Structure formats: C-alpha cells, structure tokens
mmCIF file of C-alpha atoms in Angstrom:
data_model
loop_
_atom_site.group_PDB
_atom_site.id
_atom_site.type_symbol
_atom_site.label_atom_id
_atom_site.label_comp_id
_atom_site.label_asym_id
_atom_site.label_seq_id
_atom_site.Cartn_x
_atom_site.Cartn_y
_atom_site.Cartn_z
ATOM 1 C CA MET A 1 33.451 -38.811 -33.586
ATOM 2 C CA ALA A 2 32.438 -34.712 -33.797
ATOM 3 C CA ASP A 3 29.177 -35.704 -32.079
ATOM 4 C CA ASP A 4 30.803 -37.724 -29.295
ATOM 5 C CA ALA A 5 32.881 -34.734 -28.848
ATOM 6 C CA MET A 6 30.288 -32.471 -28.687
ATOM 7 C CA ALA A 7 28.823 -34.739 -26.347
ATOM 8 C CA MET A 8 31.651 -35.090 -23.759
ATOM 9 C CA GLU A 9 32.130 -31.241 -24.137
ATOM 10 C CA THR A 10 28.341 -31.005 -22.707
ATOM 11 C CA VAL A 11 28.913 -33.456 -20.311
ATOM 12 C CA VAL A 12 32.330 -31.524 -18.784
ATOM 13 C CA LYS A 13 30.351 -28.139 -18.794
ATOM 14 C CA GLU A 14 27.246 -29.562 -17.014
ATOM 15 C CA ASP A 15 29.606 -30.944 -14.358
ATOM 16 C CA ALA A 16 31.561 -27.801 -14.140
ATOM 17 C CA MET A 17 28.367 -25.677 -13.651
ATOM 18 C CA GLU A 18 27.178 -28.902 -11.111
ATOM 19 C CA VAL A 19 30.374 -28.342 -9.242
ATOM 20 C CA VAL A 20 29.728 -24.610 -9.091
ATOM 21 C CA SER A 21 26.261 -24.777 -7.978
ATOM 22 C CA LYS A 22 27.259 -26.827 -4.709
ATOM 23 C CA ASP A 23 29.637 -23.844 -3.722
ATOM 24 C CA PRO A 24 28.905 -22.754 -0.212
ATOM 25 C CA ILE A 25 27.457 -19.345 0.584
ATOM 26 C CA SER A 26 26.475 -17.451 3.474
ATOM 27 C CA PHE A 27 24.363 -14.599 4.189
ATOM 28 C CA THR A 28 22.437 -12.470 6.623
ATOM 29 C CA TYR A 29 18.953 -11.971 7.610
ATOM 30 C CA VAL A 30 16.875 -10.415 10.164
ATOM 31 C CA TYR A 31 14.097 -12.132 11.999
ATOM 32 C CA ILE A 32 11.492 -9.615 13.150
ATOM 33 C CA PRO A 33 9.391 -11.210 16.347
ATOM 34 C CA CYS A 34 5.635 -10.288 17.016
ATOM 35 C CA ASP A 35 6.405 -10.042 20.990
ATOM 36 C CA ASP A 36 7.939 -6.909 21.247
ATOM 37 C CA THR A 37 9.650 -8.019 24.632
ATOM 38 C CA LYS A 38 11.814 -9.871 21.969
ATOM 39 C CA SER A 39 15.016 -8.676 20.382
ATOM 40 C CA MET A 40 15.100 -8.652 16.799
ATOM 41 C CA GLU A 41 17.546 -10.984 15.878
ATOM 42 C CA GLU A 42 20.228 -10.939 12.759
ATOM 43 C CA ARG A 43 21.037 -14.509 11.471
ATOM 44 C CA THR A 44 22.952 -16.283 9.403
ATOM 45 C CA MET A 45 22.081 -18.686 6.193
ATOM 46 C CA ASN A 46 24.554 -21.212 5.431
ATOM 47 C CA THR A 47 23.828 -23.197 2.036
ATOM 48 C CA THR A 48 24.957 -24.001 -1.419
ATOM 49 C CA LYS A 49 24.730 -21.937 -5.042
ATOM 50 C CA ASP A 50 21.980 -24.416 -6.186
ATOM 51 C CA LYS A 51 19.767 -24.327 -2.976
ATOM 52 C CA VAL A 52 20.008 -20.265 -2.851
ATOM 53 C CA LEU A 53 16.258 -20.121 -4.153
ATOM 54 C CA GLY A 54 14.569 -22.075 -1.622
ATOM 55 C CA CYS A 55 16.349 -22.062 1.321
ATOM 56 C CA LEU A 56 14.989 -19.344 3.116
ATOM 57 C CA LEU A 57 11.514 -20.895 2.711
ATOM 58 C CA ASP A 58 12.932 -24.115 4.040
ATOM 59 C CA VAL A 59 13.530 -22.542 7.310
ATOM 60 C CA PHE A 60 10.185 -20.183 7.487
ATOM 61 C CA ARG A 61 7.685 -22.373 6.562
ATOM 62 C CA PRO A 62 8.271 -24.715 9.552
ATOM 63 C CA HIS A 63 8.726 -21.896 11.595
ATOM 64 C CA PHE A 64 5.349 -20.280 10.652
ATOM 65 C CA ALA A 65 4.063 -23.865 11.112
ATOM 66 C CA ALA A 66 4.669 -24.027 14.741
ATOM 67 C CA ALA A 67 3.412 -20.364 15.237
ATOM 68 C CA GLY A 68 -0.226 -22.428 15.094
ATOM 69 C CA LYS A 69 -2.309 -24.442 13.075
ATOM 70 C CA LEU A 70 -5.680 -23.819 11.582
ATOM 71 C CA GLU A 71 -7.866 -25.886 14.370
ATOM 72 C CA THR A 72 -11.008 -24.141 15.168
ATOM 73 C CA PRO A 73 -13.969 -24.419 12.943
ATOM 74 C CA GLU A 74 -13.729 -19.884 13.155
ATOM 75 C CA GLN A 75 -9.976 -19.977 11.637
ATOM 76 C CA ARG A 76 -11.178 -22.765 8.912
ATOM 77 C CA GLN A 77 -14.025 -20.478 7.770
ATOM 78 C CA ALA A 78 -11.297 -17.721 8.060
ATOM 79 C CA LEU A 79 -8.680 -19.187 5.364
ATOM 80 C CA LYS A 80 -11.874 -20.408 3.454
ATOM 81 C CA ASP A 81 -13.238 -16.761 3.118
ATOM 82 C CA GLN A 82 -9.962 -15.417 2.329
ATOM 83 C CA ILE A 83 -8.937 -17.794 -0.369
ATOM 84 C CA GLN A 84 -12.186 -17.724 -2.231
ATOM 85 C CA GLN A 85 -11.713 -13.987 -1.885
ATOM 86 C CA GLN A 86 -8.768 -13.966 -3.640
ATOM 87 C CA MET A 87 -9.711 -16.394 -6.511
ATOM 88 C CA THR A 88 -12.922 -14.261 -7.112
ATOM 89 C CA LYS A 89 -10.715 -11.384 -7.420
ATOM 90 C CA SER A 90 -7.854 -13.310 -9.812
ATOM 91 C CA GLY A 91 -10.723 -15.149 -11.988
ATOM 92 C CA GLN A 92 -11.476 -14.136 -15.396
ATOM 93 C CA PRO A 93 -14.010 -12.058 -16.368
ATOM 94 C CA GLY A 94 -17.469 -13.665 -16.679
ATOM 95 C CA GLN A 95 -16.254 -16.774 -14.935
ATOM 96 C CA ASN A 96 -19.217 -18.406 -12.560
ATOM 97 C CA PRO A 97 -18.012 -17.798 -9.311
ATOM 98 C CA ALA A 98 -19.565 -21.250 -8.533
ATOM 99 C CA THR A 99 -17.033 -23.164 -10.761
ATOM 100 C CA GLN A 100 -14.319 -21.708 -8.037
ATOM 101 C CA ALA A 101 -15.981 -22.692 -4.883
ATOM 102 C CA ILE A 102 -13.586 -24.721 -2.566
ATOM 103 C CA THR A 103 -14.236 -28.293 -1.600
ATOM 104 C CA ASP A 104 -14.263 -29.609 2.089
ATOM 105 C CA GLU A 105 -11.189 -31.403 0.846
ATOM 106 C CA GLN A 106 -9.604 -29.109 -0.703
ATOM 107 C CA LEU A 107 -9.687 -26.695 2.333
ATOM 108 C CA GLU A 108 -8.442 -29.627 4.527
ATOM 109 C CA MET A 109 -5.514 -29.513 2.210
ATOM 110 C CA MET A 110 -4.893 -26.028 2.759
ATOM 111 C CA CYS A 111 -5.314 -26.286 6.488
ATOM 112 C CA ASP A 112 -2.574 -28.707 7.022
ATOM 113 C CA SER A 113 -0.024 -26.968 4.863
ATOM 114 C CA GLN A 114 1.824 -24.269 5.191
ATOM 115 C CA THR A 115 2.911 -21.266 2.903
ATOM 116 C CA VAL A 116 4.684 -17.939 3.333
ATOM 117 C CA ASP A 117 3.663 -14.972 1.762
ATOM 118 C CA ILE A 118 6.366 -12.244 0.536
ATOM 119 C CA VAL A 119 5.979 -8.469 1.001
ATOM 120 C CA PRO A 120 8.093 -6.310 -1.565
ATOM 121 C CA LEU A 121 10.010 -3.702 0.716
ATOM 122 C CA ILE A 122 11.806 -2.888 -2.823
ATOM 123 C CA PRO A 123 10.670 -4.849 -5.888
ATOM 124 C CA ALA A 124 12.902 -7.028 -8.084
ATOM 125 C CA VAL A 125 12.864 -4.406 -10.918
ATOM 126 C CA ALA A 126 14.934 -2.661 -13.520
ATOM 127 C CA ALA A 127 14.648 0.572 -11.663
ATOM 128 C CA GLY A 128 16.025 -0.416 -8.845
ATOM 129 C CA LYS A 129 18.627 -2.773 -10.569
ATOM 130 C CA PHE A 130 16.734 -5.934 -9.678
ATOM 131 C CA ILE A 131 18.151 -6.216 -6.261
ATOM 132 C CA SER A 132 15.181 -6.513 -3.994
ATOM 133 C CA VAL A 133 14.634 -6.258 -0.303
ATOM 134 C CA THR A 134 11.679 -8.788 1.220
ATOM 135 C CA CYS A 135 9.669 -9.122 4.062
ATOM 136 C CA TYR A 136 8.343 -12.656 4.669
ATOM 137 C CA VAL A 137 5.253 -13.524 6.436
ATOM 138 C CA ASP A 138 2.870 -16.002 7.481
ATOM 139 C CA ASP A 139 0.697 -16.168 5.028
ATOM 140 C CA ARG A 140 -2.106 -18.011 6.817
ATOM 141 C CA GLY A 141 -1.304 -15.045 9.771
ATOM 142 C CA SER A 142 -5.261 -13.476 9.616
ATOM 143 C CA ALA A 143 -6.960 -17.164 9.861
ATOM 144 C CA LYS A 144 -4.763 -18.083 12.514
ATOM 145 C CA GLN A 145 -5.649 -14.806 14.171
ATOM 146 C CA LEU A 146 -2.218 -13.857 15.114
ATOM 147 C CA PRO A 147 -1.148 -10.800 17.287
ATOM 148 C CA HIS A 148 0.025 -7.592 15.454
ATOM 149 C CA ASN A 149 4.073 -7.024 14.653
ATOM 150 C CA ARG A 150 3.983 -3.403 15.190
ATOM 151 C CA ARG A 151 7.997 -3.452 14.289
ATOM 152 C CA ALA A 152 7.637 -5.228 10.784
ATOM 153 C CA THR A 153 4.915 -2.958 9.888
ATOM 154 C CA ALA A 154 6.747 -0.346 10.678
ATOM 155 C CA LEU A 155 9.433 -1.351 8.343
ATOM 156 C CA VAL A 156 7.283 -2.052 5.758
ATOM 157 C CA SER A 157 5.214 1.512 6.050
ATOM 158 C CA ALA A 158 8.838 3.165 6.571
ATOM 159 C CA SER A 159 9.680 1.704 2.641
ATOM 160 C CA GLY A 160 6.795 2.746 1.211
ATOM 161 C CA GLY A 161 4.274 -0.063 2.087
ATOM 162 C CA SER A 162 0.585 -0.406 3.302
ATOM 163 C CA VAL A 163 0.531 -4.151 4.680
ATOM 164 C CA ALA A 164 -0.347 -4.950 7.995
ATOM 165 C CA VAL A 165 2.044 -7.763 9.370
ATOM 166 C CA LEU A 166 0.609 -10.770 11.507
ATOM 167 C CA GLY A 167 3.277 -12.619 13.372
ATOM 168 C CA ASP A 168 6.480 -13.220 13.343
ATOM 169 C CA ALA A 169 8.428 -11.719 10.151
ATOM 170 C CA PHE A 170 11.996 -12.382 8.247
ATOM 171 C CA VAL A 171 13.669 -9.843 6.154
ATOM 172 C CA ALA A 172 16.337 -10.825 3.458
ATOM 173 C CA ARG A 173 17.780 -9.048 -0.087
ATOM 174 C CA ALA A 174 18.565 -11.080 -2.889
ATOM 175 C CA LEU A 175 19.702 -10.244 -6.832
ATOM 176 C CA ASP A 176 16.993 -11.621 -8.782
ATOM 177 C CA ASN A 177 16.635 -10.444 -12.549
ATOM 178 C CA GLU A 178 15.520 -13.806 -13.476
ATOM 179 C CA ALA A 179 17.925 -14.015 -16.345
ATOM 180 C CA GLU A 180 20.363 -15.383 -14.181
ATOM 181 C CA ASP A 181 20.946 -17.388 -10.734
ATOM 182 C CA MET A 182 20.104 -15.335 -7.848
ATOM 183 C CA VAL A 183 22.201 -13.603 -5.390
ATOM 184 C CA ARG A 184 21.686 -13.095 -1.923
ATOM 185 C CA TYR A 185 23.048 -10.312 -0.005
ATOM 186 C CA ASP A 186 23.374 -9.473 3.732
ATOM 187 C CA PHE A 187 20.514 -7.281 5.429
ATOM 188 C CA LYS A 188 21.330 -6.459 8.825
ATOM 189 C CA LEU A 189 19.860 -5.200 11.709
ATOM 190 C CA SER A 190 22.016 -2.118 11.220
ATOM 191 C CA GLU A 191 20.140 -1.180 8.547
ATOM 192 C CA PHE A 192 17.071 -0.384 10.420
ATOM 193 C CA ASP A 193 18.857 3.413 10.919
ATOM 194 C CA PRO A 194 16.162 6.311 9.844
ATOM 195 C CA ASP A 195 18.380 7.068 7.277
ATOM 196 C CA SER A 196 19.741 3.850 5.555
ATOM 197 C CA PRO A 197 20.251 4.170 1.766
ATOM 198 C CA TRP A 198 17.948 1.257 1.210
ATOM 199 C CA LEU A 199 14.859 3.149 2.414
ATOM 200 C CA LYS A 200 15.393 6.022 -0.037
ATOM 201 C CA GLU A 201 15.868 3.647 -2.777
ATOM 202 C CA ALA A 202 12.605 1.955 -1.782
ATOM 203 C CA TRP A 203 10.890 5.030 -1.892
ATOM 204 C CA ARG A 204 12.817 5.999 -5.134
ATOM 205 C CA VAL A 205 12.167 3.070 -6.809
ATOM 206 C CA LYS A 206 8.464 3.102 -6.140
ATOM 207 C CA ASP A 207 8.271 6.908 -7.299
ATOM 208 C CA VAL A 208 9.620 5.665 -10.812
ATOM 209 C CA ILE A 209 6.967 2.328 -11.114
ATOM 210 C CA GLU A 210 4.371 4.702 -10.176
ATOM 211 C CA ARG A 211 5.486 7.554 -12.920
ATOM 212 C CA THR A 212 5.881 4.557 -15.534
ATOM 213 C CA ARG A 213 2.045 3.835 -15.052
ATOM 214 C CA ASP A 214 1.263 7.061 -15.462
ATOM 215 C CA GLY A 215 2.966 6.464 -19.184
ATOM 216 C CA VAL A 216 6.266 8.442 -18.857
ATOM 217 C CA SER A 217 8.969 6.145 -19.864
ATOM 218 C CA HIS A 218 11.546 4.394 -17.968
ATOM 219 C CA VAL A 219 14.147 7.038 -19.079
ATOM 220 C CA ASP A 220 12.187 9.727 -18.345
ATOM 221 C CA ALA A 221 10.723 8.542 -15.258
ATOM 222 C CA THR A 222 14.074 7.784 -13.595
ATOM 223 C CA ALA A 223 15.346 11.109 -14.346
ATOM 224 C CA ASP A 224 12.126 12.847 -12.777
ATOM 225 C CA ALA A 225 12.395 10.739 -9.422
ATOM 226 C CA ALA A 226 16.248 11.666 -9.347
ATOM 227 C CA ALA A 227 15.075 15.104 -9.715
ATOM 228 C CA GLU A 228 13.337 14.726 -6.750
ATOM 229 C CA ALA A 229 15.680 13.251 -4.810
ATOM 230 C CA PRO A 230 14.484 12.321 -1.626
ATOM 231 C CA ASP A 231 17.930 12.745 -0.167
ATOM 232 C CA VAL A 232 18.658 16.123 -1.480
ATOM 233 C CA SER A 233 20.691 18.067 0.900
ATOM 234 C CA VAL A 234 18.806 21.466 2.773
ATOM 235 C CA ASP A 235 19.981 23.769 4.915
ATOM 236 C CA GLY A 236 18.349 23.348 8.429
ATOM 237 C CA ASP A 237 17.169 20.041 7.740
ATOM 238 C CA SER A 238 19.235 17.553 10.010
ATOM 239 C CA LEU A 239 16.019 15.113 10.338
ATOM 240 C CA PRO A 240 16.715 11.489 9.416
ATOM 241 C CA PHE A 241 14.580 10.410 6.104
ATOM 242 C CA VAL A 242 12.388 8.680 8.228
ATOM 243 C CA PRO A 243 11.147 8.598 12.013
ATOM 244 C CA GLN A 244 13.128 6.472 14.051
ATOM 245 C CA ILE A 245 11.605 2.956 13.504
ATOM 246 C CA GLU A 246 12.947 0.934 16.810
ATOM 247 C CA PRO A 247 12.615 2.265 19.342
ATOM 248 C CA PRO A 248 9.689 4.314 17.763
ATOM 249 C CA MET A 249 9.909 8.337 17.768
ATOM 250 C CA PRO A 250 7.051 9.605 19.502
ATOM 251 C CA LEU A 251 4.197 10.485 17.981
ATOM 252 C CA HIS A 252 4.239 14.295 19.396
ATOM 253 C CA GLU A 253 7.859 14.799 18.271
ATOM 254 C CA ARG A 254 7.175 13.363 14.720
ATOM 255 C CA ALA A 255 4.169 15.893 14.482
ATOM 256 C CA ALA A 256 6.463 18.579 15.336
ATOM 257 C CA ALA A 257 9.209 17.211 12.987
ATOM 258 C CA ALA A 258 6.384 17.834 10.130
ATOM 259 C CA GLU A 259 5.472 20.874 11.093
ATOM 260 C CA HIS A 260 9.233 21.936 10.742
ATOM 261 C CA ILE A 261 10.049 19.971 7.635
ATOM 262 C CA LYS A 262 7.046 21.573 6.052
ATOM 263 C CA GLY A 263 8.226 24.915 6.627
ATOM 264 C CA LEU A 264 11.654 24.719 5.120
ATOM 265 C CA GLY A 265 9.367 23.545 1.833
ATOM 266 C CA ASN A 266 7.820 26.938 1.932
ATOM 267 C CA THR A 267 10.763 28.536 2.459
ATOM 268 C CA HIS A 268 12.176 26.527 -0.987
ATOM 269 C CA PHE A 269 8.760 27.031 -2.832
ATOM 270 C CA LYS A 270 9.211 31.011 -2.603
ATOM 271 C CA ALA A 271 12.693 30.855 -3.592
ATOM 272 C CA GLY A 272 11.870 28.743 -6.401
ATOM 273 C CA SER A 273 13.534 25.437 -5.416
ATOM 274 C CA LEU A 274 10.875 22.961 -6.472
ATOM 275 C CA PRO A 275 12.934 19.724 -6.244
ATOM 276 C CA GLN A 276 13.981 20.633 -2.929
ATOM 277 C CA CYS A 277 10.529 21.741 -1.763
ATOM 278 C CA VAL A 278 8.798 18.595 -3.115
ATOM 279 C CA SER A 279 11.409 16.590 -1.642
ATOM 280 C CA LEU A 280 10.404 18.211 1.940
ATOM 281 C CA TYR A 281 6.804 18.281 2.005
ATOM 282 C CA LYS A 282 7.199 14.437 1.294
ATOM 283 C CA LYS A 283 9.346 13.622 3.752
ATOM 284 C CA ALA A 284 7.080 15.708 6.110
ATOM 285 C CA LEU A 285 4.307 13.703 4.887
ATOM 286 C CA ARG A 286 6.561 10.379 6.021
ATOM 287 C CA TYR A 287 6.575 11.562 9.154
ATOM 288 C CA LEU A 288 2.942 11.913 9.438
ATOM 289 C CA ASP A 289 1.871 8.911 7.937
ATOM 290 C CA ILE A 290 4.369 5.743 8.791
ATOM 291 C CA HIS A 291 2.742 3.275 11.062
ATOM 292 C CA PRO A 292 1.395 4.332 13.037
ATOM 293 C CA PRO A 293 0.032 7.495 11.558
ATOM 294 C CA VAL A 294 0.264 10.963 13.659
ATOM 295 C CA PRO A 295 -3.832 11.433 14.951
ATOM 296 C CA GLY A 296 -5.903 14.501 15.436
ATOM 297 C CA GLU A 297 -6.297 17.809 14.353
ATOM 298 C CA GLN A 298 -2.423 19.013 14.334
ATOM 299 C CA GLY A 299 -1.828 15.513 12.406
ATOM 300 C CA LYS A 300 -4.289 16.345 9.693
ATOM 301 C CA ALA A 301 -3.705 20.354 9.536
ATOM 302 C CA THR A 302 -0.249 20.047 8.678
ATOM 303 C CA ARG A 303 -1.099 16.696 6.278
ATOM 304 C CA LEU A 304 -3.688 18.786 4.529
ATOM 305 C CA ALA A 305 -0.675 21.820 4.432
ATOM 306 C CA CYS A 306 1.821 19.157 2.729
ATOM 307 C CA LEU A 307 -0.659 17.888 0.068
ATOM 308 C CA ASN A 308 -1.641 20.923 -0.985
ATOM 309 C CA ASN A 309 1.657 22.249 -1.270
ATOM 310 C CA ALA A 310 2.825 19.405 -2.846
ATOM 311 C CA ALA A 311 0.018 19.632 -5.664
ATOM 312 C CA ALA A 312 0.899 23.664 -6.047
ATOM 313 C CA SER A 313 4.764 22.740 -6.676
ATOM 314 C CA TYR A 314 3.532 20.010 -9.305
ATOM 315 C CA LEU A 315 1.581 22.553 -10.587
ATOM 316 C CA LYS A 316 4.735 24.487 -11.434
ATOM 317 C CA LEU A 317 6.622 21.687 -12.347
ATOM 318 C CA ASN A 318 4.050 21.049 -15.385
ATOM 319 C CA LEU A 319 3.298 17.370 -13.700
ATOM 320 C CA PRO A 320 -0.897 17.733 -14.082
ATOM 321 C CA LYS A 321 -1.031 13.642 -12.823
ATOM 322 C CA LYS A 322 0.896 14.350 -9.708
ATOM 323 C CA VAL A 323 -1.297 17.518 -9.195
ATOM 324 C CA VAL A 324 -4.464 15.718 -9.255
ATOM 325 C CA GLN A 325 -2.713 12.903 -7.461
ATOM 326 C CA TYR A 326 -1.964 15.194 -4.093
ATOM 327 C CA ALA A 327 -5.215 17.098 -4.318
ATOM 328 C CA ASP A 328 -7.292 14.096 -4.481
ATOM 329 C CA ASN A 329 -5.548 12.991 -0.943
ATOM 330 C CA ALA A 330 -5.982 16.305 0.181
ATOM 331 C CA LEU A 331 -10.011 15.681 -0.664
ATOM 332 C CA LYS A 332 -9.841 12.639 1.413
ATOM 333 C CA LEU A 333 -9.347 14.626 4.337
ATOM 334 C CA GLU A 334 -11.379 17.736 3.190
ATOM 335 C CA SER A 335 -13.659 17.311 0.465
ATOM 336 C CA LYS A 336 -14.666 20.808 -0.020
ATOM 337 C CA ASN A 337 -10.945 22.295 0.498
ATOM 338 C CA VAL A 338 -10.216 24.927 -2.394
ATOM 339 C CA LYS A 339 -6.998 25.174 -2.807
ATOM 340 C CA ALA A 340 -7.168 21.208 -3.474
ATOM 341 C CA LEU A 341 -10.202 21.838 -5.819
ATOM 342 C CA PHE A 342 -8.634 24.686 -7.771
ATOM 343 C CA ARG A 343 -5.623 22.752 -8.357
ATOM 344 C CA LYS A 344 -7.224 20.173 -9.251
ATOM 345 C CA GLY A 345 -9.198 21.639 -11.811
ATOM 346 C CA SER A 346 -6.279 23.085 -13.149
ATOM 347 C CA ALA A 347 -4.116 20.134 -13.721
ATOM 348 C CA LEU A 348 -7.332 18.074 -15.466
ATOM 349 C CA ARG A 349 -7.465 20.850 -17.880
ATOM 350 C CA ALA A 350 -4.046 20.674 -18.575
ATOM 351 C CA LEU A 351 -5.134 17.288 -19.505
ATOM 352 C CA SER A 352 -7.803 18.383 -21.560
ATOM 353 C CA LYS A 353 -10.233 16.616 -19.007
ATOM 354 C CA TYR A 354 -12.486 19.797 -19.949
ATOM 355 C CA GLU A 355 -15.866 18.102 -18.394
ATOM 356 C CA GLU A 356 -14.060 17.237 -15.175
ATOM 357 C CA ALA A 357 -12.175 20.498 -14.769
ATOM 358 C CA VAL A 358 -15.136 22.440 -14.861
ATOM 359 C CA ASP A 359 -17.438 20.186 -12.741
ATOM 360 C CA THR A 360 -14.158 20.518 -10.150
ATOM 361 C CA LEU A 361 -14.121 24.250 -10.283
ATOM 362 C CA GLN A 362 -17.677 24.925 -9.854
ATOM 363 C CA ILE A 363 -17.260 23.174 -6.440
ATOM 364 C CA ALA A 364 -14.698 25.623 -5.897
ATOM 365 C CA ALA A 365 -16.399 28.384 -7.082
ATOM 366 C CA ALA A 366 -19.560 27.284 -4.673
ATOM 367 C CA ALA A 367 -17.169 26.998 -1.895
ATOM 368 C CA ASP A 368 -15.895 30.270 -2.411
ATOM 369 C CA PRO A 369 -17.556 32.536 -4.400
ATOM 370 C CA SER A 370 -15.224 35.915 -4.144
ATOM 371 C CA ASP A 371 -12.184 34.324 -5.623
ATOM 372 C CA ALA A 372 -11.244 35.744 -8.754
ATOM 373 C CA GLY A 373 -9.025 33.122 -9.647
ATOM 374 C CA ILE A 374 -11.113 30.628 -9.496
ATOM 375 C CA LYS A 375 -13.777 32.153 -11.794
ATOM 376 C CA ALA A 376 -11.530 33.217 -14.285
ATOM 377 C CA GLU A 377 -10.077 29.326 -14.315
ATOM 378 C CA LEU A 378 -13.449 28.048 -14.565
ATOM 379 C CA ALA A 379 -14.002 30.464 -17.311
ATOM 380 C CA ARG A 380 -11.286 29.117 -19.128
ATOM 381 C CA ALA A 381 -11.981 25.424 -18.695
ATOM 382 C CA ASP A 382 -15.523 26.124 -19.778
ATOM 383 C CA LYS A 383 -14.455 27.745 -22.905
ATOM 384 C CA GLU A 384 -12.482 24.819 -24.023
ATOM 385 C CA LEU A 385 -14.918 22.302 -23.236
ATOM 386 C CA LYS A 386 -17.554 24.218 -25.590
ATOM 387 C CA LYS A 387 -14.559 24.196 -27.954
ATOM 388 C CA PHE A 388 -14.273 20.226 -27.606
ATOM 389 C CA ASN A 389 -17.710 19.444 -27.786
ATOM 390 C CA THR A 390 -17.943 21.737 -30.967
ATOM 391 C CA ALA A 391 -14.884 20.355 -32.715
ATOM 392 C CA GLY A 392 -15.521 16.973 -31.502
ATOM 393 C CA GLU A 393 -11.999 16.383 -30.567
ATOM 394 C CA PRO A 394 -9.753 17.567 -27.779
ATOM 395 C CA ARG A 395 -7.925 20.620 -27.826
ATOM 396 C CA MET A 396 -4.842 21.086 -25.456
ATOM 397 C CA PRO A 397 -4.891 24.213 -23.291
ATOM 398 C CA ARG A 398 -3.126 27.049 -24.347
ATOM 399 C CA ILE A 399 -0.490 28.429 -22.135
ATOM 400 C CA GLN A 400 -1.763 31.556 -20.597
ATOM 401 C CA THR A 401 0.632 34.722 -20.284
ATOM 402 C CA SER A 402 0.665 36.864 -16.954
ATOM 403 C CA ASP A 403 0.800 40.322 -17.951
ATOM 404 C CA THR A 404 -2.925 40.585 -16.590
ATOM 405 C CA ALA A 405 -4.334 41.394 -13.631
ATOM 406 C CA ARG A 406 -6.453 37.973 -13.947
ATOM 407 C CA GLN A 407 -3.587 36.024 -14.644
ATOM 408 C CA ARG A 408 -1.913 37.594 -11.366
ATOM 409 C CA GLN A 409 -4.529 36.294 -9.429
ATOM 410 C CA ILE A 410 -4.153 32.979 -10.563
ATOM 411 C CA TRP A 411 -0.612 32.926 -10.018
ATOM 412 C CA HIS A 412 -1.068 34.426 -6.764
ATOM 413 C CA VAL A 413 -3.609 31.752 -5.748
ATOM 414 C CA GLN A 414 -1.458 28.958 -7.439
ATOM 415 C CA GLN A 415 1.643 29.862 -5.202
ATOM 416 C CA ARG A 416 0.209 30.666 -1.971
ATOM 417 C CA VAL A 417 1.519 27.692 0.078
ATOM 418 C CA GLU A 418 0.458 26.966 3.922
#
C-alpha cells in the first residue's frame, strides 16, 4: 500500500508539473534585417513553458533557410572549408586530420540542413546572475555569402563583442542557470538606446570574466569591476555610454567626443581619482573602437593616448596584468612607443617576469637613451634578474621609496598622461 501511495503521489506530481509546463507565456524579441532600408521590428513570441527552450529556434531556422541555400559549388566548398577548420580546431591533440575529413555524403546533408549560431552579448554566467542577451544569426551566413548586417554588427560591438554579422539577426533575453527551467524576458527596440543599462552590464560581466581568467577570485573580480563602474558619474561628461547605434553617430563626432572624454580622464588622473579616469579612458576607447572604428591619424593618436593613460592608471592601482594588456594594445599601434614600453617593463618586473622586463626596458632605453627614469627601472629589473638567476627562484620586487631624485624621475614618467 505504501508503494502504491508513493506511485500515485509521483504520478500526481508529474501530472501537476505537466499542467504547469503547458502554461502560456509571451515575450518580445527584436528582428534586425540586414537590409538597411527595412526597419527593425519588435516581435512577440506566444508559446508555452514546455517549449520555451526551442521556441525561438523553431522560428529562426526556417527564416534563415528562406534567406538562401547552398547551391553553387563555391558555396558548398566554402561550407566544407569552414566546417573542416572548426573540426581541426576542436580536434584532440595528436589526432590525424585525415580522420576528420568530411565525406561528400556528409557535406550534402550539411548543405541541406539549417543551423542557428548564437552570439552572446551577455553570456549566461554567475557574474551576470545567469541573465543572458543573445544575438541569433545564420550559421551558414559566410558560405551563403550573405550581406553584412551593419546594425547587428554595431550592436554586438557596442556590447563588447567583435563578431561581424552576416544576414538577418534576432536578439532575445533569457534567464538560464541550467539548474532550473529557462525563463524568457522581453528585449525591446528601446534597448538600442546608447545608455541602455544592459550595455553597461555587458561590459561589466565581460570585465569580471576577464579578471577571473587572470587568476583573480570571482568575489575580488566583481569588487574590482564595481570599483571601475563604467557609469561612474563624472562632472562634464553628459555623453551616453556608447556612441549612438541607430542612426549611427557620425565618425567625426565620435572622434571629437573621444578626445573630450580623454581630457576629462586626464583631469581625474591628475586629481588621483583613479576609478573615474580608468572609466573615462575606457569610454573614450569605446567611442573610437565600436564598429565601425574611427579611422585616420586623429583616431590613432587619441586611441594610443587612452591606452597609454589607462596603463599608467593601472600601474598606480597595482594591477600589473592590466598594465601589460593595455600597453600591448598601444604597442600594436606603435611598436616603439616609449611610454607603453616603460609601463609594460615596470609591470613585468612587478610580475617577477624579470627577463621579459629587461628585454622590454632595453627597447625603451634604445628608443629614448636620455630618459633617466627608464635607465633606473632597467637597472632594477636587471638586478632582480641576476638575483633570480643566482637564487634559482623568483623574488618579488621590493617597493621603492620616492624620496630620491631617481625615484622622482620615475614617478614623473609614470604619472605623465597625454
């Protein structure tokens, strides 16, 4: 009898769950056509809870399939090359690439199928409380040679991504922690606003993820990202978080805005307001780099200054890995930039990477032989390298005082912003 009761209870519970799962739900998502002459649309999905996971894919697959098929030999070869590259990339180390070759029969099946690719604008991770914003695109867009989607690419870029979208796109929001049923939330056209909270959240979440990859704990990474909150209120800065997406802000206006924001950052740097100045340098870079990036010498000069100034700020914040990151980006623009080399060398020394520090500072010294600060930093790095080689174990650099002329010179180089 007890077993029968338990069985009946299970059936009742399962029936109740089934009833609940059939409850109707409704949410909005956005359609972004690749044709600029067509308006973006806010669409409504009406479904039931048991279909919440695949309801969008059931709509998107036929839409993308109607956009074109892989019919020409060139398109089929492009798809084959794309899939082969993905398989080789994801293959196990030492695996024979020949065993991963795609047969003609497999290729035919793939050409006749339609898949949907997802581009995370906010990934479903703990840092963002598992609330995601996702852009859905045609997985065969490149092979089909679909046209570039300017608005969708700009939205991806505005959220901190770097994917060029081909063909039509859709954007939707969800809560997906994998432990519970997925919950769909509205995503609306109004959220293309350049000051939209979700865009700020996208950059914050990606910042936390980046910091945890550097070995910082999730708690500390979250706190550090909050300290550099991208929406810190700054006097004189009335510009939105990112440049206007639609219609797009003219490039010359973005260049002027970036220069203005950089100037505000310099003011806060000199006042010692480091979270504010870092936030402003990052904002200036967004105005320069979000698709399409600001071209020309003016864009390059402001971009280089912001990267160098951010590196200087992180040096004062004692975040050497971030210094190296921003200095490296500056060196991609100008390989012999003395400020970037100096700050990178100082950060490498702080990371106990003495040999790399010496190499980097030697390049800086060769580029500017008269700079006493670089010479002094190089001497310290060289001394630490010799100690390391002698002891056979890394030694953390000692914190230097600033009461001598030599330290004052180094301090001056580190603090100077452009």
